[in-house]
């Protein structure tokens, strides 16, 4: 903090190093946990305050305070503190990153999910729920953070393939998890979802312990593909699918006849 012993001995520590809150508001000594240890015998641990250096700059700290007792009487207090400047900077950067991610997801209308395999906990953002017509609170109340908030809404005909793709990536057999399947909406209808995720934590055996991914509503694309397929199959005109790289890929019944 930049003080010498002579600067502090015999003076009120609160008035020298703990006189204001981090936001600049005056800090009454009666509200100070360090003072409470000396005055009332209260034990405290605080991680959202600062101490003030001799040059007037704040130092973010985590500190603990406890009374010193002698024959049942409070005769002093011990205060120990740790400089948490780097931790606070990391928290600030994390908050900024989360804000940027949230804006990006909102702009692209993407649902976010975070699955911890060890506990089975699944955390999703608001868009993930709203994509299906629910509020996040409604799914939280119905399923909590359990995997059922996802699995119970996947179409039964699609669940097996989706789980197989998820397990393959969790086991390390694929570079990413990717699946397209239907999920039931609040109104009882179905939406096609493109689900993409990756493992961000693996154990010593290479098994995924945490996976993070996104949901995208691709219903419009899937319905367009279905209409094209229906037209291709039922048309009385001879139709072919062809690519420059692979040549003819498919022909409809009219073309075969």
PDB file of C-alpha atoms in Angstrom:
ATOM      1  CA  UNK A   1       0.000   0.000   0.000  1.00  0.00           C
ATOM      2  CA  UNK A   2       3.033   2.276   0.170  1.00  0.00           C
ATOM      3  CA  UNK A   3       2.819   3.213   3.850  1.00  0.00           C
ATOM      4  CA  UNK A   4       5.611   2.967   6.389  1.00  0.00           C
ATOM      5  CA  UNK A   5       5.069   1.569   9.870  1.00  0.00           C
ATOM      6  CA  UNK A   6       5.258   5.121  11.254  1.00  0.00           C
ATOM      7  CA  UNK A   7       2.385   6.156   8.962  1.00  0.00           C
ATOM      8  CA  UNK A   8       0.075   3.594  10.575  1.00  0.00           C
ATOM      9  CA  UNK A   9       1.072   2.929  14.178  1.00  0.00           C
ATOM     10  CA  UNK A  10      -1.263   4.566  16.650  1.00  0.00           C
ATOM     11  CA  UNK A  11      -3.732   5.723  14.010  1.00  0.00           C
ATOM     12  CA  UNK A  12      -7.134   4.436  12.888  1.00  0.00           C
ATOM     13  CA  UNK A  13      -6.534   1.979  10.062  1.00  0.00           C
ATOM     14  CA  UNK A  14     -10.007   2.613   8.691  1.00  0.00           C
ATOM     15  CA  UNK A  15      -9.421   6.329   8.259  1.00  0.00           C
ATOM     16  CA  UNK A  16      -6.140   5.692   6.424  1.00  0.00           C
ATOM     17  CA  UNK A  17      -6.673   2.652   4.184  1.00  0.00           C
ATOM     18  CA  UNK A  18     -10.390   1.822   4.221  1.00  0.00           C
ATOM     19  CA  UNK A  19     -12.209   5.156   4.226  1.00  0.00           C
ATOM     20  CA  UNK A  20     -14.165   4.854   0.970  1.00  0.00           C
ATOM     21  CA  UNK A  21     -16.009   2.167  -0.988  1.00  0.00           C
ATOM     22  CA  UNK A  22     -14.611   1.192  -4.405  1.00  0.00           C
ATOM     23  CA  UNK A  23     -17.229   3.433  -6.086  1.00  0.00           C
ATOM     24  CA  UNK A  24     -15.955   6.472  -4.149  1.00  0.00           C
ATOM     25  CA  UNK A  25     -18.699   6.666  -1.537  1.00  0.00           C
ATOM     26  CA  UNK A  26     -17.569   7.442   1.988  1.00  0.00           C
ATOM     27  CA  UNK A  27     -17.291   4.299   4.120  1.00  0.00           C
ATOM     28  CA  UNK A  28     -18.585   4.912   7.664  1.00  0.00           C
ATOM     29  CA  UNK A  29     -16.454   3.094  10.194  1.00  0.00           C
ATOM     30  CA  UNK A  30     -19.606   1.641  11.775  1.00  0.00           C
ATOM     31  CA  UNK A  31     -20.201  -0.369   8.563  1.00  0.00           C
ATOM     32  CA  UNK A  32     -16.631  -1.673   8.368  1.00  0.00           C
ATOM     33  CA  UNK A  33     -16.198  -5.466   8.907  1.00  0.00           C
ATOM     34  CA  UNK A  34     -12.689  -4.849  10.212  1.00  0.00           C
ATOM     35  CA  UNK A  35     -14.082  -2.491  12.833  1.00  0.00           C
ATOM     36  CA  UNK A  36     -16.827  -5.032  13.632  1.00  0.00           C
ATOM     37  CA  UNK A  37     -14.156  -7.646  14.428  1.00  0.00           C
ATOM     38  CA  UNK A  38     -12.551  -5.325  16.974  1.00  0.00           C
ATOM     39  CA  UNK A  39     -15.760  -3.843  18.355  1.00  0.00           C
ATOM     40  CA  UNK A  40     -18.205  -6.773  18.254  1.00  0.00           C
ATOM     41  CA  UNK A  41     -16.080  -9.874  17.789  1.00  0.00           C
ATOM     42  CA  UNK A  42     -17.497 -10.564  14.335  1.00  0.00           C
ATOM     43  CA  UNK A  43     -15.561 -12.758  11.879  1.00  0.00           C
ATOM     44  CA  UNK A  44     -15.827 -11.710   8.234  1.00  0.00           C
ATOM     45  CA  UNK A  45     -14.429 -12.525   4.788  1.00  0.00           C
ATOM     46  CA  UNK A  46     -14.939  -9.909   2.074  1.00  0.00           C
ATOM     47  CA  UNK A  47     -13.990 -10.046  -1.618  1.00  0.00           C
ATOM     48  CA  UNK A  48     -15.658  -7.000  -3.180  1.00  0.00           C
ATOM     49  CA  UNK A  49     -13.913  -4.051  -1.508  1.00  0.00           C
ATOM     50  CA  UNK A  50     -10.602  -2.248  -1.770  1.00  0.00           C
ATOM     51  CA  UNK A  51      -7.923  -0.750   0.417  1.00  0.00           C
ATOM     52  CA  UNK A  52      -6.484   2.644  -0.435  1.00  0.00           C
ATOM     53  CA  UNK A  53      -2.814   3.147  -1.176  1.00  0.00           C
ATOM     54  CA  UNK A  54      -0.797   6.084   0.127  1.00  0.00           C
ATOM     55  CA  UNK A  55      -0.949   7.694  -3.321  1.00  0.00           C
ATOM     56  CA  UNK A  56      -4.758   7.600  -3.214  1.00  0.00           C
ATOM     57  CA  UNK A  57      -5.278   4.748  -5.683  1.00  0.00           C
ATOM     58  CA  UNK A  58      -7.505   1.754  -4.821  1.00  0.00           C
ATOM     59  CA  UNK A  59      -6.194  -1.799  -4.415  1.00  0.00           C
ATOM     60  CA  UNK A  60      -8.842  -4.529  -4.944  1.00  0.00           C
ATOM     61  CA  UNK A  61      -8.518  -7.027  -2.106  1.00  0.00           C
ATOM     62  CA  UNK A  62     -10.017 -10.079  -0.518  1.00  0.00           C
ATOM     63  CA  UNK A  63      -9.644  -9.851   3.240  1.00  0.00           C
ATOM     64  CA  UNK A  64     -10.549 -11.655   6.395  1.00  0.00           C
ATOM     65  CA  UNK A  65     -10.970 -10.110   9.823  1.00  0.00           C
ATOM     66  CA  UNK A  66     -11.268 -11.815  13.190  1.00  0.00           C
ATOM     67  CA  UNK A  67     -11.090 -10.664  16.790  1.00  0.00           C
ATOM     68  CA  UNK A  68      -8.220 -11.330  19.185  1.00  0.00           C
ATOM     69  CA  UNK A  69      -9.542 -12.594  22.507  1.00  0.00           C
ATOM     70  CA  UNK A  70      -7.805 -12.642  25.878  1.00  0.00           C
ATOM     71  CA  UNK A  71      -9.632 -14.188  28.799  1.00  0.00           C
ATOM     72  CA  UNK A  72     -12.877 -13.762  26.911  1.00  0.00           C
ATOM     73  CA  UNK A  73     -12.325 -10.085  26.211  1.00  0.00           C
ATOM     74  CA  UNK A  74     -11.726  -8.567  22.770  1.00  0.00           C
ATOM     75  CA  UNK A  75      -8.308  -6.917  22.850  1.00  0.00           C
ATOM     76  CA  UNK A  76      -7.724  -6.420  19.126  1.00  0.00           C
ATOM     77  CA  UNK A  77      -8.304  -7.811  15.676  1.00  0.00           C
ATOM     78  CA  UNK A  78      -6.311  -9.526  12.962  1.00  0.00           C
ATOM     79  CA  UNK A  79      -6.876  -8.553   9.326  1.00  0.00           C
ATOM     80  CA  UNK A  80      -5.239 -10.429   6.450  1.00  0.00           C
ATOM     81  CA  UNK A  81      -5.700  -9.414   2.842  1.00  0.00           C
ATOM     82  CA  UNK A  82      -4.786 -10.631  -0.642  1.00  0.00           C
ATOM     83  CA  UNK A  83      -4.276  -8.487  -3.726  1.00  0.00           C
ATOM     84  CA  UNK A  84      -6.936  -9.613  -6.243  1.00  0.00           C
ATOM     85  CA  UNK A  85      -6.187  -7.065  -8.972  1.00  0.00           C
ATOM     86  CA  UNK A  86      -5.528  -9.778 -11.564  1.00  0.00           C
ATOM     87  CA  UNK A  87      -8.654 -11.716 -10.582  1.00  0.00           C
ATOM     88  CA  UNK A  88     -10.808  -8.614 -10.977  1.00  0.00           C
ATOM     89  CA  UNK A  89      -9.231  -7.883 -14.356  1.00  0.00           C
ATOM     90  CA  UNK A  90      -9.941 -11.451 -15.462  1.00  0.00           C
ATOM     91  CA  UNK A  91     -13.548 -11.119 -14.274  1.00  0.00           C
ATOM     92  CA  UNK A  92     -13.893  -7.851 -16.197  1.00  0.00           C
ATOM     93  CA  UNK A  93     -12.554  -9.412 -19.378  1.00  0.00           C
ATOM     94  CA  UNK A  94     -14.813 -12.426 -18.924  1.00  0.00           C
ATOM     95  CA  UNK A  95     -17.857 -10.191 -18.478  1.00  0.00           C
ATOM     96  CA  UNK A  96     -16.959  -8.267 -21.630  1.00  0.00           C
ATOM     97  CA  UNK A  97     -16.476 -11.514 -23.567  1.00  0.00           C
ATOM     98  CA  UNK A  98     -19.834 -12.838 -22.358  1.00  0.00           C
ATOM     99  CA  UNK A  99     -21.483  -9.569 -23.360  1.00  0.00           C
ATOM    100  CA  UNK A 100     -19.979  -9.723 -26.850  1.00  0.00           C
ATOM    101  CA  UNK A 101     -21.023 -13.372 -27.178  1.00  0.00           C
ATOM    102  CA  UNK A 102     -24.543 -12.542 -26.048  1.00  0.00           C
ATOM    103  CA  UNK A 103     -24.813  -9.775 -28.638  1.00  0.00           C
ATOM    104  CA  UNK A 104     -23.490 -12.073 -31.369  1.00  0.00           C
ATOM    105  CA  UNK A 105     -25.924 -14.847 -30.470  1.00  0.00           C
ATOM    106  CA  UNK A 106     -28.837 -12.429 -30.298  1.00  0.00           C
ATOM    107  CA  UNK A 107     -27.915 -10.918 -33.651  1.00  0.00           C
ATOM    108  CA  UNK A 108     -27.803 -14.345 -35.289  1.00  0.00           C
ATOM    109  CA  UNK A 109     -30.788 -15.635 -33.277  1.00  0.00           C
ATOM    110  CA  UNK A 110     -28.785 -18.586 -31.969  1.00  0.00           C
ATOM    111  CA  UNK A 111     -29.560 -20.595 -28.863  1.00  0.00           C
ATOM    112  CA  UNK A 112     -26.633 -21.425 -26.590  1.00  0.00           C
ATOM    113  CA  UNK A 113     -26.246 -24.575 -24.480  1.00  0.00           C
ATOM    114  CA  UNK A 114     -23.586 -25.655 -21.985  1.00  0.00           C
ATOM    115  CA  UNK A 115     -23.602 -29.298 -20.832  1.00  0.00           C
ATOM    116  CA  UNK A 116     -21.495 -30.649 -17.956  1.00  0.00           C
ATOM    117  CA  UNK A 117     -21.392 -34.405 -18.423  1.00  0.00           C
ATOM    118  CA  UNK A 118     -20.217 -35.251 -14.897  1.00  0.00           C
ATOM    119  CA  UNK A 119     -23.281 -33.681 -13.249  1.00  0.00           C
ATOM    120  CA  UNK A 120     -25.705 -33.833 -16.177  1.00  0.00           C
ATOM    121  CA  UNK A 121     -26.308 -30.096 -15.746  1.00  0.00           C
ATOM    122  CA  UNK A 122     -27.478 -28.231 -18.844  1.00  0.00           C
ATOM    123  CA  UNK A 123     -27.541 -24.421 -18.980  1.00  0.00           C
ATOM    124  CA  UNK A 124     -29.240 -22.641 -21.896  1.00  0.00           C
ATOM    125  CA  UNK A 125     -29.753 -19.010 -22.830  1.00  0.00           C
ATOM    126  CA  UNK A 126     -33.073 -17.237 -23.380  1.00  0.00           C
ATOM    127  CA  UNK A 127     -33.009 -17.651 -27.161  1.00  0.00           C
ATOM    128  CA  UNK A 128     -32.708 -21.450 -26.819  1.00  0.00           C
ATOM    129  CA  UNK A 129     -36.048 -21.496 -24.995  1.00  0.00           C
ATOM    130  CA  UNK A 130     -37.743 -18.771 -27.033  1.00  0.00           C
ATOM    131  CA  UNK A 131     -36.923 -20.631 -30.252  1.00  0.00           C
ATOM    132  CA  UNK A 132     -39.432 -23.264 -29.089  1.00  0.00           C
ATOM    133  CA  UNK A 133     -42.011 -20.790 -27.774  1.00  0.00           C
ATOM    134  CA  UNK A 134     -41.053 -21.148 -24.087  1.00  0.00           C
ATOM    135  CA  UNK A 135     -39.546 -18.685 -21.685  1.00  0.00           C
ATOM    136  CA  UNK A 136     -36.356 -19.757 -19.945  1.00  0.00           C
ATOM    137  CA  UNK A 137     -38.222 -19.590 -16.629  1.00  0.00           C
ATOM    138  CA  UNK A 138     -40.852 -22.046 -17.898  1.00  0.00           C
ATOM    139  CA  UNK A 139     -38.249 -24.655 -18.855  1.00  0.00           C
ATOM    140  CA  UNK A 140     -36.320 -24.039 -15.632  1.00  0.00           C
ATOM    141  CA  UNK A 141     -39.473 -24.722 -13.629  1.00  0.00           C
ATOM    142  CA  UNK A 142     -40.364 -27.813 -15.652  1.00  0.00           C
ATOM    143  CA  UNK A 143     -36.948 -29.462 -15.993  1.00  0.00           C
ATOM    144  CA  UNK A 144     -34.465 -27.499 -13.901  1.00  0.00           C
ATOM    145  CA  UNK A 145     -30.928 -27.832 -15.280  1.00  0.00           C
ATOM    146  CA  UNK A 146     -31.357 -31.501 -16.159  1.00  0.00           C
ATOM    147  CA  UNK A 147     -30.655 -32.951 -19.599  1.00  0.00           C
ATOM    148  CA  UNK A 148     -34.406 -33.611 -19.934  1.00  0.00           C
ATOM    149  CA  UNK A 149     -34.924 -29.957 -20.897  1.00  0.00           C
ATOM    150  CA  UNK A 150     -33.431 -31.073 -24.226  1.00  0.00           C
ATOM    151  CA  UNK A 151     -34.063 -34.812 -24.498  1.00  0.00           C
ATOM    152  CA  UNK A 152     -37.775 -34.661 -23.635  1.00  0.00           C
ATOM    153  CA  UNK A 153     -38.428 -32.228 -26.495  1.00  0.00           C
ATOM    154  CA  UNK A 154     -36.533 -34.054 -29.255  1.00  0.00           C
ATOM    155  CA  UNK A 155     -38.734 -35.970 -31.712  1.00  0.00           C
ATOM    156  CA  UNK A 156     -38.679 -39.713 -30.864  1.00  0.00           C
ATOM    157  CA  UNK A 157     -37.745 -40.605 -34.453  1.00  0.00           C
ATOM    158  CA  UNK A 158     -34.719 -38.294 -34.320  1.00  0.00           C
ATOM    159  CA  UNK A 159     -33.527 -38.892 -30.772  1.00  0.00           C
ATOM    160  CA  UNK A 160     -31.424 -41.991 -31.486  1.00  0.00           C
ATOM    161  CA  UNK A 161     -29.355 -40.418 -34.252  1.00  0.00           C
ATOM    162  CA  UNK A 162     -28.869 -37.199 -32.265  1.00  0.00           C
ATOM    163  CA  UNK A 163     -27.667 -39.122 -29.203  1.00  0.00           C
ATOM    164  CA  UNK A 164     -25.371 -41.267 -31.342  1.00  0.00           C
ATOM    165  CA  UNK A 165     -23.740 -38.149 -32.795  1.00  0.00           C
ATOM    166  CA  UNK A 166     -23.442 -36.624 -29.315  1.00  0.00           C
ATOM    167  CA  UNK A 167     -21.851 -39.773 -27.875  1.00  0.00           C
ATOM    168  CA  UNK A 168     -19.436 -40.096 -30.805  1.00  0.00           C
ATOM    169  CA  UNK A 169     -18.064 -36.624 -30.143  1.00  0.00           C
ATOM    170  CA  UNK A 170     -18.095 -37.080 -26.366  1.00  0.00           C
ATOM    171  CA  UNK A 171     -15.980 -40.221 -26.852  1.00  0.00           C
ATOM    172  CA  UNK A 172     -13.540 -38.356 -29.085  1.00  0.00           C
ATOM    173  CA  UNK A 173     -14.491 -40.100 -32.326  1.00  0.00           C
ATOM    174  CA  UNK A 174     -15.441 -36.883 -34.185  1.00  0.00           C
ATOM    175  CA  UNK A 175     -14.036 -33.354 -34.335  1.00  0.00           C
ATOM    176  CA  UNK A 176     -17.401 -31.793 -33.578  1.00  0.00           C
ATOM    177  CA  UNK A 177     -20.953 -32.697 -32.686  1.00  0.00           C
ATOM    178  CA  UNK A 178     -23.458 -31.895 -35.439  1.00  0.00           C
ATOM    179  CA  UNK A 179     -27.043 -33.072 -35.816  1.00  0.00           C
ATOM    180  CA  UNK A 180     -30.320 -31.965 -37.350  1.00  0.00           C
ATOM    181  CA  UNK A 181     -33.530 -33.048 -35.673  1.00  0.00           C
ATOM    182  CA  UNK A 182     -37.010 -31.918 -34.729  1.00  0.00           C
ATOM    183  CA  UNK A 183     -37.914 -30.396 -31.362  1.00  0.00           C
ATOM    184  CA  UNK A 184     -41.413 -29.902 -30.011  1.00  0.00           C
ATOM    185  CA  UNK A 185     -42.582 -26.358 -29.457  1.00  0.00           C
ATOM    186  CA  UNK A 186     -44.800 -25.094 -26.653  1.00  0.00           C
ATOM    187  CA  UNK A 187     -47.777 -25.107 -29.027  1.00  0.00           C
ATOM    188  CA  UNK A 188     -47.204 -28.780 -29.852  1.00  0.00           C
ATOM    189  CA  UNK A 189     -45.723 -28.270 -33.305  1.00  0.00           C
ATOM    190  CA  UNK A 190     -42.228 -29.219 -34.454  1.00  0.00           C
ATOM    191  CA  UNK A 191     -39.230 -27.176 -35.470  1.00  0.00           C
ATOM    192  CA  UNK A 192     -36.113 -28.401 -37.208  1.00  0.00           C
ATOM    193  CA  UNK A 193     -32.972 -27.559 -35.239  1.00  0.00           C
ATOM    194  CA  UNK A 194     -29.359 -27.552 -36.408  1.00  0.00           C
ATOM    195  CA  UNK A 195     -27.326 -28.456 -33.318  1.00  0.00           C
ATOM    196  CA  UNK A 196     -23.535 -27.911 -33.358  1.00  0.00           C
ATOM    197  CA  UNK A 197     -21.206 -28.315 -30.396  1.00  0.00           C
ATOM    198  CA  UNK A 198     -17.690 -29.090 -29.258  1.00  0.00           C
ATOM    199  CA  UNK A 199     -16.038 -30.472 -26.171  1.00  0.00           C
ATOM    200  CA  UNK A 200     -14.203 -27.818 -24.153  1.00  0.00           C
ATOM    201  CA  UNK A 201     -13.045 -30.127 -21.345  1.00  0.00           C
ATOM    202  CA  UNK A 202     -11.940 -33.779 -21.469  1.00  0.00           C
ATOM    203  CA  UNK A 203     -10.690 -36.124 -18.766  1.00  0.00           C
ATOM    204  CA  UNK A 204      -7.467 -38.133 -18.865  1.00  0.00           C
ATOM    205  CA  UNK A 205      -9.192 -40.830 -20.948  1.00  0.00           C
ATOM    206  CA  UNK A 206     -10.299 -38.270 -23.544  1.00  0.00           C
ATOM    207  CA  UNK A 207     -13.985 -38.395 -22.591  1.00  0.00           C
ATOM    208  CA  UNK A 208     -15.813 -35.069 -22.773  1.00  0.00           C
ATOM    209  CA  UNK A 209     -16.587 -33.542 -19.382  1.00  0.00           C
ATOM    210  CA  UNK A 210     -18.075 -30.333 -20.737  1.00  0.00           C
ATOM    211  CA  UNK A 211     -19.556 -29.452 -24.119  1.00  0.00           C
ATOM    212  CA  UNK A 212     -20.781 -26.108 -25.437  1.00  0.00           C
ATOM    213  CA  UNK A 213     -22.859 -25.539 -28.554  1.00  0.00           C
ATOM    214  CA  UNK A 214     -25.529 -23.635 -30.432  1.00  0.00           C
ATOM    215  CA  UNK A 215     -29.042 -24.227 -31.759  1.00  0.00           C
ATOM    216  CA  UNK A 216     -30.237 -22.719 -35.034  1.00  0.00           C
ATOM    217  CA  UNK A 217     -33.807 -22.897 -36.306  1.00  0.00           C
ATOM    218  CA  UNK A 218     -33.553 -24.385 -39.822  1.00  0.00           C
ATOM    219  CA  UNK A 219     -37.247 -25.212 -40.237  1.00  0.00           C
ATOM    220  CA  UNK A 220     -37.668 -22.976 -43.279  1.00  0.00           C
ATOM    221  CA  UNK A 221     -34.711 -24.582 -45.060  1.00  0.00           C
ATOM    222  CA  UNK A 222     -35.872 -28.117 -44.267  1.00  0.00           C
ATOM    223  CA  UNK A 223     -39.408 -27.392 -45.475  1.00  0.00           C
ATOM    224  CA  UNK A 224     -38.007 -25.885 -48.690  1.00  0.00           C
ATOM    225  CA  UNK A 225     -35.870 -28.989 -49.215  1.00  0.00           C
ATOM    226  CA  UNK A 226     -38.903 -31.198 -48.653  1.00  0.00           C
ATOM    227  CA  UNK A 227     -40.936 -29.247 -51.208  1.00  0.00           C
ATOM    228  CA  UNK A 228     -38.121 -29.550 -53.734  1.00  0.00           C
ATOM    229  CA  UNK A 229     -37.826 -33.277 -53.087  1.00  0.00           C
ATOM    230  CA  UNK A 230     -41.564 -33.758 -53.455  1.00  0.00           C
ATOM    231  CA  UNK A 231     -41.540 -31.892 -56.767  1.00  0.00           C
ATOM    232  CA  UNK A 232     -38.465 -33.814 -57.959  1.00  0.00           C
ATOM    233  CA  UNK A 233     -40.025 -37.192 -57.130  1.00  0.00           C
ATOM    234  CA  UNK A 234     -43.531 -36.499 -58.469  1.00  0.00           C
ATOM    235  CA  UNK A 235     -42.760 -34.439 -61.559  1.00  0.00           C
ATOM    236  CA  UNK A 236     -43.727 -35.904 -64.935  1.00  0.00           C
ATOM    237  CA  UNK A 237     -40.690 -34.165 -66.419  1.00  0.00           C
ATOM    238  CA  UNK A 238     -37.364 -35.951 -66.536  1.00  0.00           C
ATOM    239  CA  UNK A 239     -35.208 -34.355 -63.832  1.00  0.00           C
ATOM    240  CA  UNK A 240     -31.608 -35.007 -62.847  1.00  0.00           C
ATOM    241  CA  UNK A 241     -29.301 -33.884 -60.046  1.00  0.00           C
ATOM    242  CA  UNK A 242     -25.818 -33.140 -61.352  1.00  0.00           C
ATOM    243  CA  UNK A 243     -22.632 -31.594 -59.963  1.00  0.00           C
ATOM    244  CA  UNK A 244     -19.495 -30.468 -61.807  1.00  0.00           C
ATOM    245  CA  UNK A 245     -17.327 -32.555 -59.470  1.00  0.00           C
ATOM    246  CA  UNK A 246     -19.288 -35.815 -59.410  1.00  0.00           C
ATOM    247  CA  UNK A 247     -21.483 -35.708 -62.484  1.00  0.00           C
ATOM    248  CA  UNK A 248     -25.009 -37.176 -62.298  1.00  0.00           C
ATOM    249  CA  UNK A 249     -26.113 -37.828 -58.733  1.00  0.00           C
ATOM    250  CA  UNK A 250     -29.777 -38.723 -58.978  1.00  0.00           C
ATOM    251  CA  UNK A 251     -32.669 -39.060 -61.432  1.00  0.00           C
ATOM    252  CA  UNK A 252     -36.400 -39.026 -60.779  1.00  0.00           C
ATOM    253  CA  UNK A 253     -38.827 -41.738 -61.860  1.00  0.00           C
ATOM    254  CA  UNK A 254     -39.784 -39.876 -65.058  1.00  0.00           C
ATOM    255  CA  UNK A 255     -36.152 -39.776 -66.148  1.00  0.00           C
ATOM    256  CA  UNK A 256     -35.633 -43.468 -65.401  1.00  0.00           C
ATOM    257  CA  UNK A 257     -38.653 -44.444 -67.497  1.00  0.00           C
TER     258      UNK A 257
END
